[in-house]
Short mmCIF file of C-alpha atoms and ligand atoms in Angstrom, two decimals:
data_model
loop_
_atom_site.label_atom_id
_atom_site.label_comp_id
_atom_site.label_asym_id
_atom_site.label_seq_id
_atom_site.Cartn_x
_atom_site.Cartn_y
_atom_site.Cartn_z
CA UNK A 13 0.00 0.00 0.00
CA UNK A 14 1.48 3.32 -1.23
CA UNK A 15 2.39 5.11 2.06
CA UNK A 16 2.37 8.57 1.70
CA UNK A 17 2.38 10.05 5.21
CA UNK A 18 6.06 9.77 6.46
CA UNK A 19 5.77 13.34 8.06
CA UNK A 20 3.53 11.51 10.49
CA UNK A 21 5.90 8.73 10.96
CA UNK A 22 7.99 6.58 9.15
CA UNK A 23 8.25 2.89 9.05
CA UNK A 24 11.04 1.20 11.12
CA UNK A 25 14.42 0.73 8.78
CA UNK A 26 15.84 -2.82 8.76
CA UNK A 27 19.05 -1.33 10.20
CA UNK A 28 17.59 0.33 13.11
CA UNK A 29 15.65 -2.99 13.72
CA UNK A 30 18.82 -5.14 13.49
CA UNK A 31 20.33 -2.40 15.96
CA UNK A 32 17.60 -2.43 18.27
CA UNK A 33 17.23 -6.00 18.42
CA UNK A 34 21.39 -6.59 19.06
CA UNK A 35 21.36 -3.74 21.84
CA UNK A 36 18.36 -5.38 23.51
CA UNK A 37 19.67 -8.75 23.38
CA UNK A 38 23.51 -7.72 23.83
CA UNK A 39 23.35 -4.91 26.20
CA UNK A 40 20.08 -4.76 28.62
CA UNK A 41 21.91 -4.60 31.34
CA UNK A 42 21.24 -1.14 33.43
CA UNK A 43 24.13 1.88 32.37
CA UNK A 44 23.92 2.71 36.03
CA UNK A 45 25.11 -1.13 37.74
CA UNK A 46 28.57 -1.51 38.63
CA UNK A 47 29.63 -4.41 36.88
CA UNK A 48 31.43 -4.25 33.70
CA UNK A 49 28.04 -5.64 31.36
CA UNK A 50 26.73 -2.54 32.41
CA UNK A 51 29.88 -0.59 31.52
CA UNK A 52 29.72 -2.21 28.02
CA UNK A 53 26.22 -0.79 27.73
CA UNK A 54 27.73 3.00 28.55
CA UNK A 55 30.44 2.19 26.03
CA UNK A 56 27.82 1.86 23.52
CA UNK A 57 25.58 4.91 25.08
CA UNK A 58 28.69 6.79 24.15
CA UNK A 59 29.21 5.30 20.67
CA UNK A 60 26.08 6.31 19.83
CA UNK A 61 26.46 10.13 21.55
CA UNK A 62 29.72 10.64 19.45
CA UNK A 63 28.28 9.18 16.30
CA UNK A 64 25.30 11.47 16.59
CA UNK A 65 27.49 14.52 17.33
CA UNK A 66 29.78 13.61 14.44
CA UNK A 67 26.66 14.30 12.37
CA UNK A 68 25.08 16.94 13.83
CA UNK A 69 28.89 18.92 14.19
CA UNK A 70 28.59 19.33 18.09
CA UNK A 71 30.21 18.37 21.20
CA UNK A 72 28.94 15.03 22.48
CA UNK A 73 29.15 16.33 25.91
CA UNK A 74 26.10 18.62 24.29
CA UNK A 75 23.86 16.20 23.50
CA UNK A 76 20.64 14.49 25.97
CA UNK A 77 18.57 11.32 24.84
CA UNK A 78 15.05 12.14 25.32
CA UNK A 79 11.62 10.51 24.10
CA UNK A 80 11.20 12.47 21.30
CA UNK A 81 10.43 16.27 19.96
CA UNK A 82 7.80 17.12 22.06
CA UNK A 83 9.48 16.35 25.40
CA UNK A 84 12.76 18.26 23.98
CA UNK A 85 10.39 21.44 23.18
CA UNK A 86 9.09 21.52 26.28
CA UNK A 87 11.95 20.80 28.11
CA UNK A 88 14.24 23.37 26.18
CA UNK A 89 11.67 26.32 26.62
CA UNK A 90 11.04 25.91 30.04
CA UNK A 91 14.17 26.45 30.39
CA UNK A 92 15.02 29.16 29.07
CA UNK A 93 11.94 30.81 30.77
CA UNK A 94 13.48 29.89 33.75
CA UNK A 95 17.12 31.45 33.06
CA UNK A 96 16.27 34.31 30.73
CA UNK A 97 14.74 37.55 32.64
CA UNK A 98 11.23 37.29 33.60
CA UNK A 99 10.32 40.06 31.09
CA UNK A 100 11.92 38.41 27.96
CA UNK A 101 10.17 37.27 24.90
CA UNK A 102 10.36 34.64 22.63
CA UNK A 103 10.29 35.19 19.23
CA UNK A 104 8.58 32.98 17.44
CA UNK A 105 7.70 31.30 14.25
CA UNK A 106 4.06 31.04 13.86
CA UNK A 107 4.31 27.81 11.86
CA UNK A 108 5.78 25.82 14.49
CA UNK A 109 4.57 22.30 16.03
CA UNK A 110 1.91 22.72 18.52
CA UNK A 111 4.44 21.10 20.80
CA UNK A 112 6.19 24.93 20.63
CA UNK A 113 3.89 26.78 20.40
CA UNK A 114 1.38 25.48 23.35
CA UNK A 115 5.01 25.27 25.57
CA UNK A 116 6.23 28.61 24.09
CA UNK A 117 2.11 29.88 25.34
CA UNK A 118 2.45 28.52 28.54
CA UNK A 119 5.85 30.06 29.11
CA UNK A 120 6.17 33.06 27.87
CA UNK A 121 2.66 34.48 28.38
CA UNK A 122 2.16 37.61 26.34
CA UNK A 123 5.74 37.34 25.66
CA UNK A 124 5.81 35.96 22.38
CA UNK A 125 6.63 37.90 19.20
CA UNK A 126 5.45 36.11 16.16
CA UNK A 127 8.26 36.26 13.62
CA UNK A 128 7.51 38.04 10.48
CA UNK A 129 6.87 35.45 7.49
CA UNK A 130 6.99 35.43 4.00
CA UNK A 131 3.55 35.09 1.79
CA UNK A 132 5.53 31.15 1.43
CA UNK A 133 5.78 31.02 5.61
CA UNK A 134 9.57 31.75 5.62
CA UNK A 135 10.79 33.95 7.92
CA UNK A 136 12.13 37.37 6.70
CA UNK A 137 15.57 37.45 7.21
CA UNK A 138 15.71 40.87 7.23
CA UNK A 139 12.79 41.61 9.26
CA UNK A 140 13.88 38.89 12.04
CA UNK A 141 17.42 40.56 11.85
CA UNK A 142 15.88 43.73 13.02
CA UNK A 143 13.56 42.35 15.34
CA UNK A 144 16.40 40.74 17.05
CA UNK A 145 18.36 43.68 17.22
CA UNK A 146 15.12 46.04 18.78
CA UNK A 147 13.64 43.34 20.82
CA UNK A 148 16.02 40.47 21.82
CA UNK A 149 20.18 41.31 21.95
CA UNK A 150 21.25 42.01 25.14
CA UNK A 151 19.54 38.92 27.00
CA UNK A 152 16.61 40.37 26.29
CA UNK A 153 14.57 37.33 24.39
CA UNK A 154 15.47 34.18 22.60
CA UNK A 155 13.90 33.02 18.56
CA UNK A 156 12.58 29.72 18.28
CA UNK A 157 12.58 28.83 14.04
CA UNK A 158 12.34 24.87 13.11
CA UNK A 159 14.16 23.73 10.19
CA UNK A 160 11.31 22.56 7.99
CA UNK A 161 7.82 22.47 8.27
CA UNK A 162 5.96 19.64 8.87
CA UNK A 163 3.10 20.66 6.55
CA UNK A 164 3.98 22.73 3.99
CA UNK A 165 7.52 20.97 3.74
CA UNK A 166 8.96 24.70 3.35
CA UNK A 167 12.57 25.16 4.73
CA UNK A 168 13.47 27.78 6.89
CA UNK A 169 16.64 30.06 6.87
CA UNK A 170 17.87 28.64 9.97
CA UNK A 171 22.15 28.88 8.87
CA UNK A 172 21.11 32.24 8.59
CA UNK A 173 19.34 32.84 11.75
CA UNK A 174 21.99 31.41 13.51
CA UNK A 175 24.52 33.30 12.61
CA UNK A 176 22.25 36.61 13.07
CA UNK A 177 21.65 34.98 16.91
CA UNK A 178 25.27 34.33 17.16
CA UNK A 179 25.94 37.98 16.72
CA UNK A 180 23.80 39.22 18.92
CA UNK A 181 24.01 36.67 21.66
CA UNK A 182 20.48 35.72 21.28
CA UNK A 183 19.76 32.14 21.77
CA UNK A 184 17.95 30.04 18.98
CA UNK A 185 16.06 26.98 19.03
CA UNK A 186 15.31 24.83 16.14
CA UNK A 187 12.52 22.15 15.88
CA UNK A 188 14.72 20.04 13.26
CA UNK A 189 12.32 17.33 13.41
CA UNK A 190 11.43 16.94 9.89
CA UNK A 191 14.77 17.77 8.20
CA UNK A 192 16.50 15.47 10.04
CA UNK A 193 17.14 12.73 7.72
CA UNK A 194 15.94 13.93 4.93
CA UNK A 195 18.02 16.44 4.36
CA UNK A 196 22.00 16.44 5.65
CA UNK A 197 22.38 17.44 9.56
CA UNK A 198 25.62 18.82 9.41
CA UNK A 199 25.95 22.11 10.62
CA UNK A 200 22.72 22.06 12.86
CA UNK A 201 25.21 21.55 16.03
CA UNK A 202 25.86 25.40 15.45
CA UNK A 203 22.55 25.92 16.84
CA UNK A 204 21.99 26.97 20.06
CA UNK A 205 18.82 24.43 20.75
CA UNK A 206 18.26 21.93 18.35
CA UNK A 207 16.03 18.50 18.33
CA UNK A 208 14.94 15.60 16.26
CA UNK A 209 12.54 12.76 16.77
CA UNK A 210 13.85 9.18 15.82
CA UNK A 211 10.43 7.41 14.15
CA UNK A 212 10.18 10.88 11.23
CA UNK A 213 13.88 8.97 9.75
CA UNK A 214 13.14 5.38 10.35
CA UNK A 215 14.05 4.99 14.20
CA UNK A 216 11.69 3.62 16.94
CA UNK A 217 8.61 5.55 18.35
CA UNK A 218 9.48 7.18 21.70
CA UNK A 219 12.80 8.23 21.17
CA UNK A 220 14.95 11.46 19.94
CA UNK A 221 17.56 14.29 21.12
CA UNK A 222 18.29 17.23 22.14
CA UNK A 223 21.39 19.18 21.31
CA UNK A 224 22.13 22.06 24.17
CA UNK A 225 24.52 25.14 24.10
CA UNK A 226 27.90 24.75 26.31
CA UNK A 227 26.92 27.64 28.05
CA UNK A 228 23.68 25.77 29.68
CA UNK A 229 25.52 23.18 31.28
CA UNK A 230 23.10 23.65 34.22
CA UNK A 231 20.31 22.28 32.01
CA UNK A 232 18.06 19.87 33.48
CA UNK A 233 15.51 18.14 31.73
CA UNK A 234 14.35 16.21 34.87
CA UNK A 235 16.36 15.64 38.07
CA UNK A 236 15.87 12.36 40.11
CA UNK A 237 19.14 10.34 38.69
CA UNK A 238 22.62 10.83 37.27
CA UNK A 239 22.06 9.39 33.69
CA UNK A 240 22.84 11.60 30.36
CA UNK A 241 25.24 13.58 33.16
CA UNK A 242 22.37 14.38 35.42
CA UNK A 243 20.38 16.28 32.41
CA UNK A 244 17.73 13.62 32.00
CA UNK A 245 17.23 11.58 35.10
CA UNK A 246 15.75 8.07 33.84
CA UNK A 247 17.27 4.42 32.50
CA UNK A 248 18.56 5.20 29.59
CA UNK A 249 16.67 3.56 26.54
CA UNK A 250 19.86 2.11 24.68
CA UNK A 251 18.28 -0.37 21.88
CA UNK A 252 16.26 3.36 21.03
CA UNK A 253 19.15 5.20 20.66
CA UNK A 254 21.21 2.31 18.66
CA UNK A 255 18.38 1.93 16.53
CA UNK A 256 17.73 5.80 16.05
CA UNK A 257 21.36 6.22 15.60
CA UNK A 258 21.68 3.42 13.21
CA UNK A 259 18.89 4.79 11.08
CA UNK A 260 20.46 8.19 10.76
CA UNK A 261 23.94 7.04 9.71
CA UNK A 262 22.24 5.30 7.06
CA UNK A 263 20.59 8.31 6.35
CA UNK A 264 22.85 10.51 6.30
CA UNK A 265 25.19 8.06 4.68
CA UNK A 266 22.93 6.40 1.81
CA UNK A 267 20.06 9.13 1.48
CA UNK A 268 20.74 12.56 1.79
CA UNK A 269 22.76 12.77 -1.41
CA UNK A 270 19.33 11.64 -3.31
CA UNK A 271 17.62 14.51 -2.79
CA UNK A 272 18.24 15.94 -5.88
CA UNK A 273 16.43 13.20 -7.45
CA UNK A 274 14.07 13.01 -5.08
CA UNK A 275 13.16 16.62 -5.92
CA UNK A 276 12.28 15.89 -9.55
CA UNK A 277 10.00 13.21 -8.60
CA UNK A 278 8.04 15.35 -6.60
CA UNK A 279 7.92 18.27 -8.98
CA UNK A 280 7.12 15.33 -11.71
CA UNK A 281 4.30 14.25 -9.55
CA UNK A 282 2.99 17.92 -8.56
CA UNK A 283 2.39 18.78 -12.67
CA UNK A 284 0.93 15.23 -13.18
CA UNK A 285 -1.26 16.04 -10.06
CA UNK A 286 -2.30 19.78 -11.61
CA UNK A 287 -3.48 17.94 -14.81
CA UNK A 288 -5.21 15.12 -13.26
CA UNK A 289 -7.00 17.49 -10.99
CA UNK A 290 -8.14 21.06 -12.87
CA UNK A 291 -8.32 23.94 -10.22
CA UNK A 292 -5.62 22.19 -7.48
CA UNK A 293 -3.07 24.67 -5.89
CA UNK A 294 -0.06 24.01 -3.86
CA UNK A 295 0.54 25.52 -1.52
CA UNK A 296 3.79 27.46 -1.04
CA UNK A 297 4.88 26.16 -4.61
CA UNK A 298 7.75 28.47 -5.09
CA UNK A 299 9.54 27.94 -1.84
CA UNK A 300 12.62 25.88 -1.37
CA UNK A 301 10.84 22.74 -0.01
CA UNK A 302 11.54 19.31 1.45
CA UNK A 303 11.64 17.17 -1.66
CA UNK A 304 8.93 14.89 -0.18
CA UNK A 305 6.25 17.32 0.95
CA UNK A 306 3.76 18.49 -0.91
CA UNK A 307 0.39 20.36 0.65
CA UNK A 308 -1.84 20.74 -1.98
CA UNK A 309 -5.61 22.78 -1.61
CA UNK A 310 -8.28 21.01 -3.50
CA UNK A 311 -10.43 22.47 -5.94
CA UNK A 312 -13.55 21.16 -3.91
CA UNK A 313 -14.65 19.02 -0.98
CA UNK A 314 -14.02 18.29 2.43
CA UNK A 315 -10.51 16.69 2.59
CA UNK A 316 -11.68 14.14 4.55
CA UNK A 317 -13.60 12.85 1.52
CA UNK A 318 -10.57 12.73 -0.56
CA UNK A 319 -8.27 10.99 2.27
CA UNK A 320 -10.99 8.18 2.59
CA UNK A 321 -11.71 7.76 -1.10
CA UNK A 322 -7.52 7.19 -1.54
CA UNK A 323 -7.29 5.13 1.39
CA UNK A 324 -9.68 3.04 -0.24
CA UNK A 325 -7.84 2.87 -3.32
CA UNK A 326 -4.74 2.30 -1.07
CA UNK A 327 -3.15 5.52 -0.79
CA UNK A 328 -2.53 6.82 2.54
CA UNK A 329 -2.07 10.55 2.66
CA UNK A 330 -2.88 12.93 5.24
CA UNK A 331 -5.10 15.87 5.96
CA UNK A 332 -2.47 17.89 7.69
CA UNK A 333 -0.15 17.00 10.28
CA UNK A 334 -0.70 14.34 12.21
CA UNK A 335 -1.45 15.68 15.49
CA UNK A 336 -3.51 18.48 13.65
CA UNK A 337 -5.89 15.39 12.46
CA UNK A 338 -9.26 15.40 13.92
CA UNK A 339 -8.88 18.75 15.96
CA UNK A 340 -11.64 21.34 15.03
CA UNK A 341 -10.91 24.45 13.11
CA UNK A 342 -8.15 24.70 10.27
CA UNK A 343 -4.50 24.64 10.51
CA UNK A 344 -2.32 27.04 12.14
CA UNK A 345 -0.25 27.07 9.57
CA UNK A 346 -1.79 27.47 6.62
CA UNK A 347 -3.69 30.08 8.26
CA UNK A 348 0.00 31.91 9.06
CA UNK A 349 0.22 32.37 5.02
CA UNK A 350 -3.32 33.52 4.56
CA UNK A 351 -5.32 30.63 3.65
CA UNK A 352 -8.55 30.72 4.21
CA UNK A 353 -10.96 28.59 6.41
CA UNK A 354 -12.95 27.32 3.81
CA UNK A 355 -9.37 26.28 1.69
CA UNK A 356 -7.51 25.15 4.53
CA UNK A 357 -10.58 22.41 4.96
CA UNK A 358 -9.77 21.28 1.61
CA UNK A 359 -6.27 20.64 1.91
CA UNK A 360 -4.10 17.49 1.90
CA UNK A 361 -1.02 16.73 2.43
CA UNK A 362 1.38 13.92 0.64
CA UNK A 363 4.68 12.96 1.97
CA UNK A 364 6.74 10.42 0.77
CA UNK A 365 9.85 8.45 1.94
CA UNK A 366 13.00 7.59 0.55
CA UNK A 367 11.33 3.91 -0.74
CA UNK A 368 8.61 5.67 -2.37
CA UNK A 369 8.95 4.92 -6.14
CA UNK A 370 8.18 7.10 -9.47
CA UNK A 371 5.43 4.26 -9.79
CA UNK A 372 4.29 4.77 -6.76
CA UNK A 373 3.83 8.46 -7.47
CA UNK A 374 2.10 8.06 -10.56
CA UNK A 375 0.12 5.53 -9.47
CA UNK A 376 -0.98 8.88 -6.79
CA UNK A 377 -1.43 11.09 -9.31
CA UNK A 378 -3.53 9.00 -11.22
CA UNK A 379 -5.86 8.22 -7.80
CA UNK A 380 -6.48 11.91 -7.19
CA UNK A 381 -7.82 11.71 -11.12
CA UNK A 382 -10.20 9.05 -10.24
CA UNK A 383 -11.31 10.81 -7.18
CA UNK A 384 -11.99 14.10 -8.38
CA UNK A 385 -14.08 11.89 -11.27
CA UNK A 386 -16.24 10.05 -8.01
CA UNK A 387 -16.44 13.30 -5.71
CA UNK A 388 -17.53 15.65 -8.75
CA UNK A 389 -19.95 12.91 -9.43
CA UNK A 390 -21.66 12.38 -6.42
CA UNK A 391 -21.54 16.20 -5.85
CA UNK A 392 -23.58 17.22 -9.10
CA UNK A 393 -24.90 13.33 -10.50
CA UNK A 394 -26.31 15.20 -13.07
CA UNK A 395 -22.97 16.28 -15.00
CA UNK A 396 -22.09 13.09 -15.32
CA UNK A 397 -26.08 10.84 -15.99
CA UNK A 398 -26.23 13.93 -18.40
N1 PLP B 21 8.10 18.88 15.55
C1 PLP B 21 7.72 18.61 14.29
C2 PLP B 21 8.12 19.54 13.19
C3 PLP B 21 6.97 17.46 14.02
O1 PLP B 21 6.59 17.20 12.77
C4 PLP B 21 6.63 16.60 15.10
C5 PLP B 21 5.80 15.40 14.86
O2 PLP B 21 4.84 15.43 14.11
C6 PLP B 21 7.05 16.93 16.38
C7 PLP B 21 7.79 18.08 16.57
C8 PLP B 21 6.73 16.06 17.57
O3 PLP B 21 7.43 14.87 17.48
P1 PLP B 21 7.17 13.69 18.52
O4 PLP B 21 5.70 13.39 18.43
O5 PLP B 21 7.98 12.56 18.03
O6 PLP B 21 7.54 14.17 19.86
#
């Protein structure tokens, strides 16, 4: 069944199974015991630490184990609203992950500064520069920018925003969650804050990271223990990191160079989609994008209609993100770049993963033809009886 909803989650690789499966049978002894099994088990806690910080272009000493994005969002800006002064605001992207924003919310109450966006949702570099300078240098605030969004797919300027922070000695947290393994890591250990989630690049549900500046060395994500250094008190989850680890090196390693490729397939697949389906828009179509997202607004009806009439055909595609699914009231983000209401409940989104074949796409664009036959059908019988 064509799986097309890898921004939701991903399948588990084969490597990150094999690496799961050998850390759980090799190594399940506890990190903390005093015996050496349980030193081999922090020997490979620290493999894995280094390997990740090899990719990401950090210290190792910088980097926590946690259960995923949303505990490192939360974790990360509670922090800093308990470090930074008590009048400081966040600046923030207004397409985040409700993870940020409802912790940013909760935080920072009327403290936050939505950043200024492009018509695309990209943030201005220009206008963020200033706003940094007028509202944040000086300890005065911190910018929180992910690295791409989860439903539009549209990449942020986050080299550039770093940099920009770096000058001013503003702090910066990215939400890398979705670029992560799809597009190379290196360079995101420049970041201040950064974090990924292991199941969006083939790794196990329930686990991810957190890379933290060397200034923060007080940071505590819970106390109670001495594991991860005292930052995350808690038995470390080792096959989860192997496995997530594992699945990023082979990212990183086998993947990431595609995406060139990758890229035409989608933009093959978005003008096969546009001819199959008169009147469909996409949304953000001129942004730099991942090369497996595509959001696309529907000329008509309810996008729940369409994602049950392609599941049915065996296509699984989303309506939006997934923890957006089933909430009341249109997305956040596409509201951010104007969409309407009534658009943004027509709107679907398609993301593939690095198996996903040009047949597979095709196959896709050919579905949406046969549903927009059916749903204009049963809207107006008489167009087609007649
Ligand atoms: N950030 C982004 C951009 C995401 O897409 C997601 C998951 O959808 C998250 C954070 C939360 O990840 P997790 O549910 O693994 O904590």
């Amino acid at each position: 069944m064509p799986y097309f909803d890898h921004n939701a989650t991903t399948p588990l690789a084969s490597v990150a199974r094999t690496a799961w499966l050998q850390a759980a049978d090799e190594a399940w002894h506890n990190a903390s015991s005093p015996y050496r099994a349980a030193a081999r088990v922090r020997l490979r806690l620290d493999a894995a630490r280094e390997t990740l910080a090899g990719l990401l272009e950090c210290d190792p000493a910088c980097i926590v184990f946690t259960s995923g994005a949303t505990e490192a969002a939360h974790a990360i800006i509670v922090h800093l609203a308990a470090t930074l002064p008590v009048e400081a605001r966040l600046a923030v992207n207004p397409t985040e992950h409700p993870c940020v924003l409802a912790a940013a919310g909760a935080l920072f109450p009327g403290r936050i500064t939505p950043l200024p966006l492009t018509p695309d949702g990209i943030a201005a570099t220009e206008p963020v520069g200033q706003l940094i300078a007028d509202q944040l240098a000086g300890g005065r605030g911190a910018v929180v920018v992910m690295a791409a969004n989860n439903e539009t797919g549209v990449l942020q300027p986050w080299r550039e925003l770093a940099k920009r922070c770096t000058e001013a000695r503003v702090p910066l947290v990215c939400d890398a969650a979705q670029w992560i393994g799809k597009l190379p890591a290196a360079g995101l250990g420049a970041v201040d804050w950064v974090f990924g989630s292991a199941h969006k690049f083939g790794g196990p549900k329930g686990t991810g990271f957190l890379k933290f500046p060397a200034t923060a060395g007080n940071f505590i994500i819970r106390p109670g223990g001495a594991q991860e250094r005292g930052h995350r008190a808690g038995t470390e989850n080792l096959p989860g990191i192997a496995a997530m680890v594992a699945a990023l090196v082979e990212a990183e390693q086998r993947k990431v160079f595609l995406e060139t490729d990758r890229q035409l397939l989608r933009t093959t697949f978005e003008q096969a989609v546009m001819v199959a389906v008169p009147g469909v828009e996409i949304v953000a179509a001129g942004a730099e994008r991942l090369w497996n997202t595509i959001s696309l607004i529907m000329p008509h009806t309810e996008n729940h209609r369409w994602v049950a009439q392609l599941d049915r055909r065996g296509f699984e595609v989303s309506t939006g993100s997934a923890c957006a699914t089933g909430k009341d009231g249109p997305s956040h983000v596409l509201a951010a770049l104007g969409v309407s209401p009534d658009r943004a409940r027509r709107v679907i989104r398609v993301s593939a993963g690095w198996d996903t074949t040009v047949e597979d796409w095709t196959a896709l664009a050919t579905a949406f033809r046969e549903v927009d036959a059916d749903l204009r059908a049963t809207a107006n019988p008489a167009v087609v009886s007649g």
